[in-house]
Short mmCIF file of C-alpha atoms in Angstrom, two decimals:
data_model
loop_
_atom_site.label_atom_id
_atom_site.label_comp_id
_atom_site.label_asym_id
_atom_site.label_seq_id
_atom_site.Cartn_x
_atom_site.Cartn_y
_atom_site.Cartn_z
CA MET Z 1 -6.56 6.55 -12.38
CA HIS Z 2 -4.07 3.80 -12.96
CA MET Z 3 -4.02 2.75 -9.30
CA LEU Z 4 -7.78 2.01 -9.40
CA ASN Z 5 -8.01 0.74 -12.96
CA VAL Z 6 -9.02 -2.91 -13.08
CA GLY Z 7 -7.32 -3.58 -16.41
CA HIS Z 8 -4.04 -2.21 -15.10
CA LEU Z 9 -4.33 -4.19 -11.86
CA VAL Z 10 -5.05 -7.35 -13.85
CA GLU Z 11 -1.93 -6.77 -15.98
CA THR Z 12 0.08 -6.10 -12.84
CA LEU Z 13 -1.25 -9.20 -11.12
CA GLY Z 14 -0.31 -11.31 -14.13
CA ARG Z 15 3.24 -9.98 -13.98
CA PHE Z 16 3.34 -10.62 -10.23
CA VAL Z 17 2.29 -14.25 -10.73
CA HIS Z 18 4.94 -14.72 -13.41
CA ALA Z 19 7.61 -13.20 -11.19
CA ILE Z 20 6.72 -15.54 -8.33
CA ASN Z 21 6.34 -18.87 -10.12
CA GLY Z 22 7.15 -18.27 -13.80
CA LYS Z 23 3.59 -18.97 -14.97
CA HIS Z 24 1.85 -17.03 -17.73
CA VAL Z 25 -1.85 -16.44 -17.10
CA ASP Z 26 -3.82 -16.48 -20.34
CA SER Z 27 -7.32 -15.58 -19.11
CA ILE Z 28 -9.01 -13.48 -16.45
CA GLU Z 29 -10.70 -16.64 -15.13
CA ALA Z 30 -7.31 -18.21 -14.44
CA LEU Z 31 -5.89 -15.14 -12.72
CA ARG Z 32 -7.32 -15.56 -9.21
CA PRO Z 33 -6.31 -19.26 -8.92
CA ALA Z 34 -2.83 -18.35 -10.20
CA TYR Z 35 -2.61 -15.50 -7.69
CA ALA Z 36 -3.62 -17.84 -4.86
CA GLU Z 37 -0.96 -20.33 -5.93
CA ALA Z 38 1.65 -17.57 -6.08
CA ILE Z 39 0.92 -16.06 -2.66
CA ASN Z 40 0.81 -19.51 -1.10
CA THR Z 41 4.57 -19.56 -1.60
CA LEU Z 42 4.69 -16.43 0.60
CA ARG Z 43 2.16 -17.49 3.25
CA PRO Z 44 2.55 -20.10 6.00
CA ALA Z 45 1.91 -23.60 4.60
CA PHE Z 46 -0.94 -24.14 7.07
CA LEU Z 47 -2.71 -20.93 5.94
CA PRO Z 48 -3.17 -21.38 2.18
CA ALA Z 49 -5.29 -19.10 0.01
CA GLN Z 50 -8.28 -20.64 -1.71
CA PRO Z 51 -8.33 -20.49 -5.53
CA GLU Z 52 -11.65 -18.63 -5.43
CA GLY Z 53 -13.97 -16.97 -2.96
CA ILE Z 54 -13.29 -15.34 0.39
CA LYS Z 55 -12.85 -17.37 3.56
CA ILE Z 56 -14.26 -15.73 6.70
CA GLY Z 57 -12.58 -16.37 10.06
CA TYR Z 58 -12.83 -15.07 13.61
CA GLU Z 59 -10.68 -14.74 16.74
CA ASP Z 60 -9.93 -18.48 16.66
CA SER Z 61 -8.48 -18.24 13.14
CA PRO Z 62 -4.82 -19.35 12.89
CA TRP Z 63 -4.18 -15.92 11.36
CA VAL Z 64 -4.80 -14.37 14.77
CA ASP Z 65 -2.12 -16.53 16.41
CA HIS Z 66 0.18 -15.73 13.48
CA CYS Z 67 -0.31 -11.99 14.08
CA LYS Z 68 0.14 -12.26 17.84
CA GLN Z 69 3.39 -14.19 17.47
CA ARG Z 70 4.80 -11.57 15.08
CA SER Z 71 3.28 -8.42 16.64
CA ILE Z 72 1.22 -7.69 13.53
CA PHE Z 73 -1.85 -5.50 14.15
CA PRO Z 74 -1.55 -5.66 17.94
CA HIS Z 75 -4.30 -3.03 18.26
CA ILE Z 76 -6.70 -5.47 16.56
CA VAL Z 77 -5.63 -8.94 17.70
CA GLY Z 78 -4.47 -7.94 21.18
CA PRO Z 79 -7.79 -6.85 22.71
CA ALA Z 80 -9.96 -9.26 20.69
CA SER Z 81 -12.55 -11.01 22.83
CA PRO Z 82 -14.51 -14.20 22.06
CA SER Z 83 -17.40 -13.84 19.61
CA ASP Z 84 -20.62 -15.80 20.02
CA GLY Z 85 -22.69 -17.52 17.35
CA PRO Z 86 -25.17 -14.67 16.71
CA THR Z 87 -22.32 -12.17 16.39
CA ARG Z 88 -20.54 -14.34 13.84
CA GLU Z 89 -23.76 -14.85 11.91
CA GLU Z 90 -24.29 -11.09 11.77
CA TRP Z 91 -20.72 -10.49 10.61
CA ASP Z 92 -21.17 -13.14 7.90
CA ARG Z 93 -24.43 -11.54 6.81
CA GLN Z 94 -22.92 -8.07 6.70
CA ILE Z 95 -19.81 -9.18 4.82
CA ILE Z 96 -21.92 -10.94 2.17
CA ALA Z 97 -24.19 -7.90 1.93
CA ALA Z 98 -21.13 -5.64 1.69
CA LEU Z 99 -19.75 -7.62 -1.24
CA ASP Z 100 -23.12 -7.29 -2.98
CA LEU Z 101 -23.10 -3.54 -2.28
CA ILE Z 102 -19.60 -3.18 -3.75
CA GLN Z 103 -20.91 -4.91 -6.88
CA ASP Z 104 -23.83 -2.49 -7.02
CA ILE Z 105 -21.61 0.56 -6.57
CA ASP Z 106 -19.06 -0.51 -9.16
CA PRO Z 107 -18.47 -3.99 -10.61
CA GLY Z 108 -14.83 -3.02 -11.17
CA LEU Z 109 -14.29 -2.50 -7.45
CA ARG Z 110 -15.90 -5.87 -6.79
CA GLN Z 111 -13.61 -7.51 -9.34
CA MET Z 112 -10.61 -5.96 -7.59
CA VAL Z 113 -11.80 -7.37 -4.25
CA ASP Z 114 -12.44 -10.81 -5.76
CA LEU Z 115 -8.93 -10.88 -7.21
CA PHE Z 116 -6.94 -9.64 -4.21
CA VAL Z 117 -8.88 -10.62 -1.09
CA THR Z 118 -8.77 -14.28 -0.09
CA ASP Z 119 -9.50 -14.09 3.66
CA ILE Z 120 -11.42 -11.80 5.99
CA VAL Z 121 -10.84 -12.27 9.73
CA ALA Z 122 -13.49 -10.47 11.82
CA LEU Z 123 -12.67 -9.70 15.44
CA ASN Z 124 -14.41 -8.22 18.46
CA SER Z 125 -11.63 -5.84 19.50
CA GLY Z 126 -13.15 -2.36 19.64
CA ALA Z 127 -10.61 -1.03 17.15
CA ASP Z 128 -13.34 -0.07 14.64
CA GLY Z 129 -11.23 -0.55 11.54
CA GLY Z 130 -9.14 -2.96 9.54
CA GLY Z 131 -5.65 -3.94 8.57
CA SER Z 132 -3.66 -5.58 5.77
CA ALA Z 133 0.05 -6.26 5.41
CA ASN Z 134 2.39 -7.16 2.58
CA THR Z 135 3.58 -10.10 4.71
CA MET Z 136 0.01 -11.48 4.71
CA PRO Z 137 -1.05 -11.22 1.06
CA GLY Z 138 -4.79 -11.59 0.53
CA VAL Z 139 -5.74 -11.26 4.21
CA VAL Z 140 -8.01 -8.53 5.60
CA MET Z 141 -8.23 -8.14 9.37
CA MET Z 142 -11.48 -6.44 10.38
CA SER Z 143 -12.72 -5.11 13.70
CA PRO Z 144 -16.30 -3.98 13.02
CA GLY Z 145 -17.61 -1.08 15.05
CA GLY Z 146 -20.82 -1.52 17.00
CA THR Z 147 -22.66 0.97 14.78
CA TRP Z 148 -21.27 -0.25 11.45
CA MET Z 149 -23.74 -0.48 8.59
CA THR Z 150 -23.29 -2.47 5.38
CA LEU Z 151 -21.52 0.48 3.71
CA ASP Z 152 -18.94 0.52 6.53
CA PHE Z 153 -18.18 -3.17 5.97
CA ALA Z 154 -17.95 -2.53 2.21
CA GLU Z 155 -15.56 0.40 2.68
CA CYS Z 156 -13.31 -1.63 4.97
CA ILE Z 157 -13.12 -4.46 2.42
CA VAL Z 158 -12.33 -2.09 -0.47
CA HIS Z 159 -9.87 -0.11 1.67
CA GLU Z 160 -7.83 -3.15 2.64
CA GLY Z 161 -8.29 -4.82 -0.75
CA LEU Z 162 -6.73 -1.80 -2.45
CA HIS Z 163 -3.85 -1.85 0.03
CA SER Z 164 -3.23 -5.44 -1.08
CA GLY Z 165 -3.39 -4.32 -4.70
CA LEU Z 166 -0.89 -1.54 -4.03
CA PHE Z 167 1.52 -3.98 -2.37
CA VAL Z 168 1.46 -6.07 -5.56
CA LEU Z 169 1.63 -2.98 -7.77
CA ASP Z 170 4.70 -1.67 -5.96
CA SER Z 171 6.44 -5.05 -6.24
CA VAL Z 172 5.95 -5.10 -10.02
CA HIS Z 173 6.11 -1.39 -10.87
CA PRO Z 174 8.18 0.21 -8.06
CA LEU Z 175 6.77 3.49 -6.77
CA PHE Z 176 9.82 4.76 -4.87
CA HIS Z 177 13.57 5.00 -5.35
CA LEU Z 178 14.14 4.30 -1.65
CA PRO Z 179 13.30 1.18 0.37
CA PRO Z 180 10.65 1.33 3.14
CA SER Z 181 13.34 1.40 5.83
CA GLU Z 182 14.66 4.69 4.37
CA LEU Z 183 11.18 6.14 3.87
CA GLU Z 184 10.61 5.77 7.62
CA LYS Z 185 13.09 8.59 8.28
CA ASP Z 186 11.74 11.99 9.32
CA GLU Z 187 12.91 13.76 6.15
CA HIS Z 188 10.82 11.43 4.00
CA ARG Z 189 7.58 11.68 5.98
CA ALA Z 190 4.46 13.29 4.58
CA LEU Z 191 0.97 14.19 5.76
CA SER Z 192 -1.58 11.40 5.91
CA ALA Z 193 -4.97 11.90 4.26
CA VAL Z 194 -6.60 9.51 6.72
CA LYS Z 195 -4.75 10.12 10.00
CA ILE Z 196 -5.39 13.81 9.59
CA GLY Z 197 -2.55 16.11 10.60
CA GLU Z 198 -0.15 13.23 11.19
CA LYS Z 199 3.09 12.78 9.26
CA ARG Z 200 3.74 9.22 8.16
CA PRO Z 201 6.48 7.44 6.16
CA LEU Z 202 6.13 8.42 2.52
CA HIS Z 203 4.96 5.00 1.33
CA ALA Z 204 2.33 4.88 4.09
CA ALA Z 205 1.19 8.43 3.28
CA PHE Z 206 0.82 7.48 -0.39
CA HIS Z 207 -1.16 4.35 0.50
CA ALA Z 208 -3.47 6.38 2.75
CA ALA Z 209 -4.13 8.91 0.00
CA ALA Z 210 -4.75 6.22 -2.60
CA VAL Z 211 -7.29 4.32 -0.48
CA ALA Z 212 -9.11 7.52 0.52
CA VAL Z 213 -10.20 8.05 -3.10
CA PRO Z 214 -12.39 4.93 -3.57
CA LEU Z 215 -13.91 5.39 -0.10
CA MET Z 216 -14.98 8.92 -1.03
CA TYR Z 217 -16.27 7.59 -4.36
CA MET Z 218 -18.31 4.88 -2.65
CA GLU Z 219 -19.89 7.31 -0.19
CA SER Z 220 -20.67 9.80 -2.95
CA HIS Z 221 -22.36 7.01 -4.93
CA GLN Z 222 -24.52 6.19 -1.90
CA GLY Z 223 -25.43 9.83 -1.25
CA GLU Z 224 -23.28 10.05 1.88
CA ILE Z 225 -20.95 12.97 2.61
CA THR Z 226 -19.11 12.05 5.82
CA LEU Z 227 -15.82 10.87 4.30
CA VAL Z 228 -16.08 13.26 1.36
CA ASP Z 229 -16.21 16.18 3.79
CA GLN Z 230 -13.60 14.62 6.09
CA TYR Z 231 -10.98 13.72 3.48
CA THR Z 232 -11.22 16.38 0.78
CA ALA Z 233 -9.03 18.95 2.54
CA SER Z 234 -6.70 16.37 4.10
CA LEU Z 235 -6.19 14.61 0.76
CA ARG Z 236 -5.32 17.93 -0.88
CA ASP Z 237 -2.84 18.68 1.90
CA ALA Z 238 -1.36 15.18 1.69
CA CYS Z 239 -0.88 15.37 -2.07
CA ALA Z 240 0.68 18.83 -1.82
CA ASP Z 241 3.09 17.59 0.86
CA MET Z 242 4.01 14.49 -1.14
CA GLN Z 243 4.65 16.67 -4.20
CA THR Z 244 7.45 18.39 -2.25
CA LYS Z 245 9.09 14.96 -2.02
CA ARG Z 246 8.46 13.82 -5.59
CA ASP Z 247 12.15 13.11 -6.19
CA ARG Z 248 11.73 10.06 -3.92
CA PHE Z 249 9.11 8.67 -6.31
CA THR Z 250 9.95 6.74 -9.46
CA GLU Z 251 8.60 8.07 -12.76
CA TYR Z 252 5.66 5.72 -12.36
CA GLY Z 253 5.06 6.82 -8.77
CA GLN Z 254 5.08 10.44 -9.91
CA LEU Z 255 2.47 9.60 -12.55
CA LEU Z 256 0.13 8.16 -9.93
CA LEU Z 257 0.78 11.04 -7.53
CA ASP Z 258 0.12 13.60 -10.27
CA GLU Z 259 -3.14 11.91 -11.27
CA MET Z 260 -4.36 11.92 -7.68
CA THR Z 261 -3.23 15.52 -7.11
CA LYS Z 262 -4.97 16.76 -10.24
CA TRP Z 263 -8.21 15.00 -9.29
CA VAL Z 264 -8.36 16.27 -5.70
CA GLU Z 265 -7.49 19.86 -6.67
CA ALA Z 266 -10.63 20.11 -8.81
CA ASP Z 267 -13.62 21.94 -7.34
CA PRO Z 268 -16.05 20.29 -7.26
CA LEU Z 269 -14.57 16.81 -7.15
CA ASP Z 270 -15.45 14.74 -10.21
CA PHE Z 271 -16.54 11.33 -8.94
CA ASP Z 272 -17.68 10.34 -12.42
CA GLU Z 273 -14.00 10.49 -13.40
CA ILE Z 274 -13.19 7.92 -10.72
CA GLY Z 275 -15.95 5.60 -11.93
CA HIS Z 276 -14.75 5.99 -15.50
CA GLY Z 277 -11.14 5.40 -14.53
CA ILE Z 278 -11.88 2.08 -12.82
CA THR Z 279 -12.75 0.34 -16.09
CA SER Z 280 -11.45 2.67 -18.80
CA PRO Z 281 -9.00 1.07 -21.30
CA GLU Z 282 -6.97 4.31 -21.42
CA PHE Z 283 -5.63 3.62 -17.93
CA SER Z 284 -4.88 -0.05 -18.44
CA GLY Z 285 -2.08 0.09 -20.98
CA TYR Z 286 0.70 1.92 -19.15
CA ARG Z 287 3.89 -0.15 -19.04
CA PRO Z 288 6.51 1.53 -16.88
CA GLN Z 289 10.03 0.25 -17.21
CA VAL Z 290 10.96 -2.06 -14.36
CA PRO Z 291 14.61 -1.84 -13.30
CA ALA Z 292 16.59 -4.96 -14.16
#
């Protein structure tokens, strides 16, 4: 799938960097520093992205104040309580272990995380989930559940990392003919694969479907079935509903939707296809026309 293919995301990220600051990136090693430099023009000056690595923060991170002031992720930052030293140490340990697990499951997924995720802010809020926003490029907000294992941390990181990748992808290769404000309207809403049975704005429904795929892939790789069982039917329903609104998608958006629809309609699901698609050259060369 193009949306998960590392080569395609690398190409897209290079175009994003050039669009932001006019720089051409000539190597994969230079891409993350160039991305950090580019998104620093979009982030508050006192919250810069590091050129490499992932910075871990907690409820006293300036990002939390930033979110509170702008009503971003109120369900995560609002109820957050102070975290003690042992809790922070455990979060650090689990995040590091999660990154190692992502590498073990698929080095391509780890490369995607290393490119797009610059900050993880872990909070004690009881929300049991995460968040990312196009106004906070590179940042993953995380509220670990009390029973979370390493795989749960890994899935949250990949989930939000792919959201970040999709924000960049949509800015370079637009997915929809209509702006987000229009897609909020009732006639453009579609079923969510994650918030099962709920209709969401079309761009949010597409994001939810796209991030469900790697989470199912990761669980299948680890011999788990919870999300595979939970999302298979809802992802099929979501794709079918989005197909009834395909005229709102650009040609490129339709391509991604069709790929996802074809994959989820197969019985049984072919997770080897997802693993192949993450690194396969055949998915990295698509160059949709970008409107002038």
